[in-house]
Coordinates of C-alpha atoms and ligand atoms in Angstrom, one line a residue:
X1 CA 20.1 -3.9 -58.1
X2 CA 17.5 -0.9 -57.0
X3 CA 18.7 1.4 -54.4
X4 CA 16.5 -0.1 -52.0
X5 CA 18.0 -3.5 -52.0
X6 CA 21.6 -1.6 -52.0
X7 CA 19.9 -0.2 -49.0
X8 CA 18.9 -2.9 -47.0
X9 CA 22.1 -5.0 -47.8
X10 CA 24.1 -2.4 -46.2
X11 CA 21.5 -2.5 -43.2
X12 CA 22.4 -6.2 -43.1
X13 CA 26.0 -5.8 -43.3
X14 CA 25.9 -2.7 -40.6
X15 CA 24.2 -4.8 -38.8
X16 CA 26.4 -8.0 -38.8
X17 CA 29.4 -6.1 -38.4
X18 CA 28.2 -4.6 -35.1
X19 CA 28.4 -8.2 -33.3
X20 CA 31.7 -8.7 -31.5
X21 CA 34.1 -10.0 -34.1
X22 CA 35.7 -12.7 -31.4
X23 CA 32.4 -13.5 -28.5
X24 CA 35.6 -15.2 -27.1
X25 CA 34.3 -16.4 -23.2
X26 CA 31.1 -14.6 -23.2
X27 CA 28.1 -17.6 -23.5
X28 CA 24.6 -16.9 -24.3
X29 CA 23.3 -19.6 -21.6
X30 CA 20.4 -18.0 -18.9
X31 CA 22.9 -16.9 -15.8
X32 CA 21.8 -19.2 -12.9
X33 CA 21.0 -16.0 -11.1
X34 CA 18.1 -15.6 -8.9
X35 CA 15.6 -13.2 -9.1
X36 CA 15.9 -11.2 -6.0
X37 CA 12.3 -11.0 -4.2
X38 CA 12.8 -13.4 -0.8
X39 CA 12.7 -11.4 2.5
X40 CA 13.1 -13.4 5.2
X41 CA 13.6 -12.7 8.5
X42 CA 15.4 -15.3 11.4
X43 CA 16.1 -15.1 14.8
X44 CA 18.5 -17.2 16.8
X45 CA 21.0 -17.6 19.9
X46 CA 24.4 -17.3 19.3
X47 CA 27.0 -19.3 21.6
X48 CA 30.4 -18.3 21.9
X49 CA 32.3 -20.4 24.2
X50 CA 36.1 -20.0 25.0
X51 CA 36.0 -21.1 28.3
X52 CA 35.8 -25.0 29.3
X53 CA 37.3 -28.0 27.8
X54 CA 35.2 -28.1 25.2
X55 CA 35.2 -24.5 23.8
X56 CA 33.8 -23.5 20.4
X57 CA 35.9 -20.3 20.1
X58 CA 39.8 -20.9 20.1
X59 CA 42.4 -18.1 20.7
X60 CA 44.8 -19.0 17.1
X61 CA 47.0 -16.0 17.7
X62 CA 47.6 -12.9 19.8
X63 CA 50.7 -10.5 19.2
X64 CA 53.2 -11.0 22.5
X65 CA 52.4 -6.9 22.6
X66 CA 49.1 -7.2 24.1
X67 CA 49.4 -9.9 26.9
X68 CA 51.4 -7.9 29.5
X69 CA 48.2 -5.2 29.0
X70 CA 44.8 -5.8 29.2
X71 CA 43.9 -4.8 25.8
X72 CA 42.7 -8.0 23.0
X73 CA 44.2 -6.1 20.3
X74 CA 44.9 -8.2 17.4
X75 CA 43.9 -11.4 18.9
X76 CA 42.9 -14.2 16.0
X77 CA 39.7 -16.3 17.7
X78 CA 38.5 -19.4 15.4
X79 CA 34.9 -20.6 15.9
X80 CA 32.6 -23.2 15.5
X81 CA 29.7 -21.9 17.6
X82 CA 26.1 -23.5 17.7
X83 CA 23.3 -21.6 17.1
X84 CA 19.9 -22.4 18.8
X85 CA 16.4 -21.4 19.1
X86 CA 16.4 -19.9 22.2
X87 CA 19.2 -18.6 24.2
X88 CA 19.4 -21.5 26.9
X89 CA 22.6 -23.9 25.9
X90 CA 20.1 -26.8 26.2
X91 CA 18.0 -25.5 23.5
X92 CA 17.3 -27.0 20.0
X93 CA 20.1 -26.4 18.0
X94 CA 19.6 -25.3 14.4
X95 CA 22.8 -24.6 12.7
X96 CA 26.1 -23.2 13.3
X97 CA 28.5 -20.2 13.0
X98 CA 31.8 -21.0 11.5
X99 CA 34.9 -17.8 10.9
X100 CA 37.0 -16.1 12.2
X101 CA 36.8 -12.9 14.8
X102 CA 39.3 -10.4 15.6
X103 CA 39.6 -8.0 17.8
X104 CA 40.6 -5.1 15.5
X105 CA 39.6 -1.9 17.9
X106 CA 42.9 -0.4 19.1
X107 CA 41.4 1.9 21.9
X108 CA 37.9 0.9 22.1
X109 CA 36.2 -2.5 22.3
X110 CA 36.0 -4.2 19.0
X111 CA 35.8 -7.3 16.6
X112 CA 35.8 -7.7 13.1
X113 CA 33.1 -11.0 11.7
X114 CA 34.1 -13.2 9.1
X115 CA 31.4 -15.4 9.6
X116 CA 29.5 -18.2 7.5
X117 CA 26.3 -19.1 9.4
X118 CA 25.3 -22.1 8.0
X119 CA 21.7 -23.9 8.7
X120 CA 21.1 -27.7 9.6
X121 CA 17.3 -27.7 10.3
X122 CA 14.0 -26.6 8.4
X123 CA 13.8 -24.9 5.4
X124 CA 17.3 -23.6 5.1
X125 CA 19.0 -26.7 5.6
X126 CA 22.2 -26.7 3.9
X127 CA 22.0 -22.9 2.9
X128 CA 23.8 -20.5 4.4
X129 CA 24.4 -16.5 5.2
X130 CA 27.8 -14.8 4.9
X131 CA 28.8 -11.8 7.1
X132 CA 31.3 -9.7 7.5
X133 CA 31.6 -6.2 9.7
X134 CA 32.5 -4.3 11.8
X135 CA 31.2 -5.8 15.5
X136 CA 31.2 -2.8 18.2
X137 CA 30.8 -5.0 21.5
X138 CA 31.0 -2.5 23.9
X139 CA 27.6 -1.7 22.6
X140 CA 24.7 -3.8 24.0
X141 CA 22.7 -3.3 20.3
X142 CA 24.6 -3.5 17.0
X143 CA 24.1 -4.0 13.4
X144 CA 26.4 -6.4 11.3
X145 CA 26.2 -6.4 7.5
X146 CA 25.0 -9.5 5.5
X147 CA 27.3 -9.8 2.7
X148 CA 26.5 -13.1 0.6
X149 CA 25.3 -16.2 1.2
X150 CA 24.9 -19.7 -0.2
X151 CA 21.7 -22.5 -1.3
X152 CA 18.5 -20.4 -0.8
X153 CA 20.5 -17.6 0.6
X154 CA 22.4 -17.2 -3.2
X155 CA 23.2 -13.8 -3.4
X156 CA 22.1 -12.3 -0.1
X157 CA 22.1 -9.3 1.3
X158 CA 21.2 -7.8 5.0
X159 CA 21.7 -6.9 7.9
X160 CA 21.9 -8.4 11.3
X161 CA 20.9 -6.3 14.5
X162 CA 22.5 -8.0 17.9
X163 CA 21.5 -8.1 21.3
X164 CA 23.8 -9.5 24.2
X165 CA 22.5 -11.8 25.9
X166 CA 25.2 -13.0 28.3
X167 CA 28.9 -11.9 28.7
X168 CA 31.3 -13.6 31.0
X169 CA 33.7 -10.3 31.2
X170 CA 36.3 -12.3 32.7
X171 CA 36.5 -15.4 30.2
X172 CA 34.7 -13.4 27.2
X173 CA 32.2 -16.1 27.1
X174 CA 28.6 -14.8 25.2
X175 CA 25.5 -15.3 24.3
X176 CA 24.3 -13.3 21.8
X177 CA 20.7 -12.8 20.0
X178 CA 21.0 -12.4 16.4
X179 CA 17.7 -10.7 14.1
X180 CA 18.8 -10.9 11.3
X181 CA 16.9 -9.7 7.7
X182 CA 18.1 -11.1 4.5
X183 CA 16.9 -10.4 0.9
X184 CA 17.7 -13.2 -1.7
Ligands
LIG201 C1 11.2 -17.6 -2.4 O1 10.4 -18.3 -1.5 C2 9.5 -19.2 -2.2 C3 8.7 -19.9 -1.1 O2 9.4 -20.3 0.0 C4 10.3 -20.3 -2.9 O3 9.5 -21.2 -3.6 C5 11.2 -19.6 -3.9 O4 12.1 -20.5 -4.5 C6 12.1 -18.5 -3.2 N1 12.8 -17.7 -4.2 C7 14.1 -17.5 -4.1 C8 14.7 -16.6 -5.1 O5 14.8 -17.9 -3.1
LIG202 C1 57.7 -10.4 21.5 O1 58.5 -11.3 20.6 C2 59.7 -10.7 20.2 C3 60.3 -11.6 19.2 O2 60.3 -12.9 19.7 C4 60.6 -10.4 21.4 O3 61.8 -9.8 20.9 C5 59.9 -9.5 22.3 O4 60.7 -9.3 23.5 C6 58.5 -10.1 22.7 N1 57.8 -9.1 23.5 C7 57.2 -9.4 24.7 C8 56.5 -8.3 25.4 O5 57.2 -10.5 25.1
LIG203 C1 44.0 -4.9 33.9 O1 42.7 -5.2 34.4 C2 42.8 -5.4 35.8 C3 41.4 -5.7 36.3 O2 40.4 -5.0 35.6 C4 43.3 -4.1 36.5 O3 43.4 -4.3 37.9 C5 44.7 -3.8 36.0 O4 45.2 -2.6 36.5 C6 44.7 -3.7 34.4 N1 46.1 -3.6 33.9 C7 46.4 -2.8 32.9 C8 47.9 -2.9 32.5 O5 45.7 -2.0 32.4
LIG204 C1 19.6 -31.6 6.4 O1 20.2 -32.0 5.2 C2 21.1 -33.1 5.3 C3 21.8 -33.2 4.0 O2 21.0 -33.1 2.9 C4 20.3 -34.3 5.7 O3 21.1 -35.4 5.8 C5 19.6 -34.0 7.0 O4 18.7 -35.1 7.3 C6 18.7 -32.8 6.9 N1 18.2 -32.5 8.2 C7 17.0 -32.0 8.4 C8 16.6 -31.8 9.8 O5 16.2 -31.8 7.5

């Protein structure tokens, strides 16, 4: 053998012994991952109704601590709350916001979102965006974070700003304008 085919055999065996020796769960398929490059932007009502005998917002739990004071700290809320076009209760109704809020702000005002806002109308029927923040509602303006989503909103990510729109201080009843900008 000339030193040149000595050569490249040894290329060829460097190279072969580089791959893993055990690939073990790793698979060479395409990953169903979407290139990100949609920006799209939505706007929408939110309705959060604990009042009534039909409320979309119910109280789950509250520590015994909190209801001789005023304070909501630590109260579970479970919703289901439409979503609309516009911010009358009558108006078309496009998807809705299910999750969980809780009032997490000891001295000041203040929910934490777990919130899936799923779609039932147009293009982004069936898809829908994940958030989760920090929701400072003393503040008229505020900014939740997009964290996820699912269908067209795969792999989302975003930020909502919110504007109230009504708020019942005595039964915490709102109505809330959502902006909200997703990439996916
Ligand atoms: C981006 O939007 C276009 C037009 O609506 C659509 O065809 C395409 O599938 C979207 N891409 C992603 C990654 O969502
Ligand atoms: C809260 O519940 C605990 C355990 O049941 C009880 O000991 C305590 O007195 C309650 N506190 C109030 C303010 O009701
Ligand atoms: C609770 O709120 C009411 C009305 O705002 C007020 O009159 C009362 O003093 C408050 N109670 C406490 C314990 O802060
Ligand atoms: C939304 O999707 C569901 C399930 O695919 C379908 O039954 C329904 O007709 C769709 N609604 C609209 C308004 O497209």
């Amino acid at each position: 053998m000339d030193k040149s085919l000595i050569l490249a055999w040894i290329l060829v065996l460097g190279r072969a012994m580089a791959v893993p020796p055990c690939r073990g769960y790793y698979s060479n398929d395409e990953p169903h991952v979407p290139a990100p490059k949609n920006v799209t932007n939505l706007r929408f009502f939110f309705h959060d109704t604990l009042s009534g005998k039909n409320p979309s917002a119910l109280i789950v739990a509250r520590p015994n601590t909190t209801i001789a004071s005023n304070s909501t700290f630590g109260t579970v809320v479970a919703i289901d709350d439409p979503l609309t076009v516009g911010p009358e209760k009558t108006s078309e109704v496009i998807g809705s916001a299910q999750g969980l809020w809780v009032s997490t702000g000891r001295d000041v005002p203040c929910l934490t979102i777990y919130m899936d806002f799923g779609f039932t109308k147009g293009e982004f029927n069936g898809s829908s965006i994940s958030v989760f923040s920090r929701n400072l509602i003393i503040e008229t303006e505020r900014e939740l974070a997009v964290v996820g989503g699912r269908g067209k909103f795969r792999m989302a990510q975003g930020f909502a700003h919110l504007k109230t729109y009504f708020l019942n201080p005595m039964n915490g009843d709102a109505i809330v304008e959502y902006k909200m900008t997703v990439i996916h």
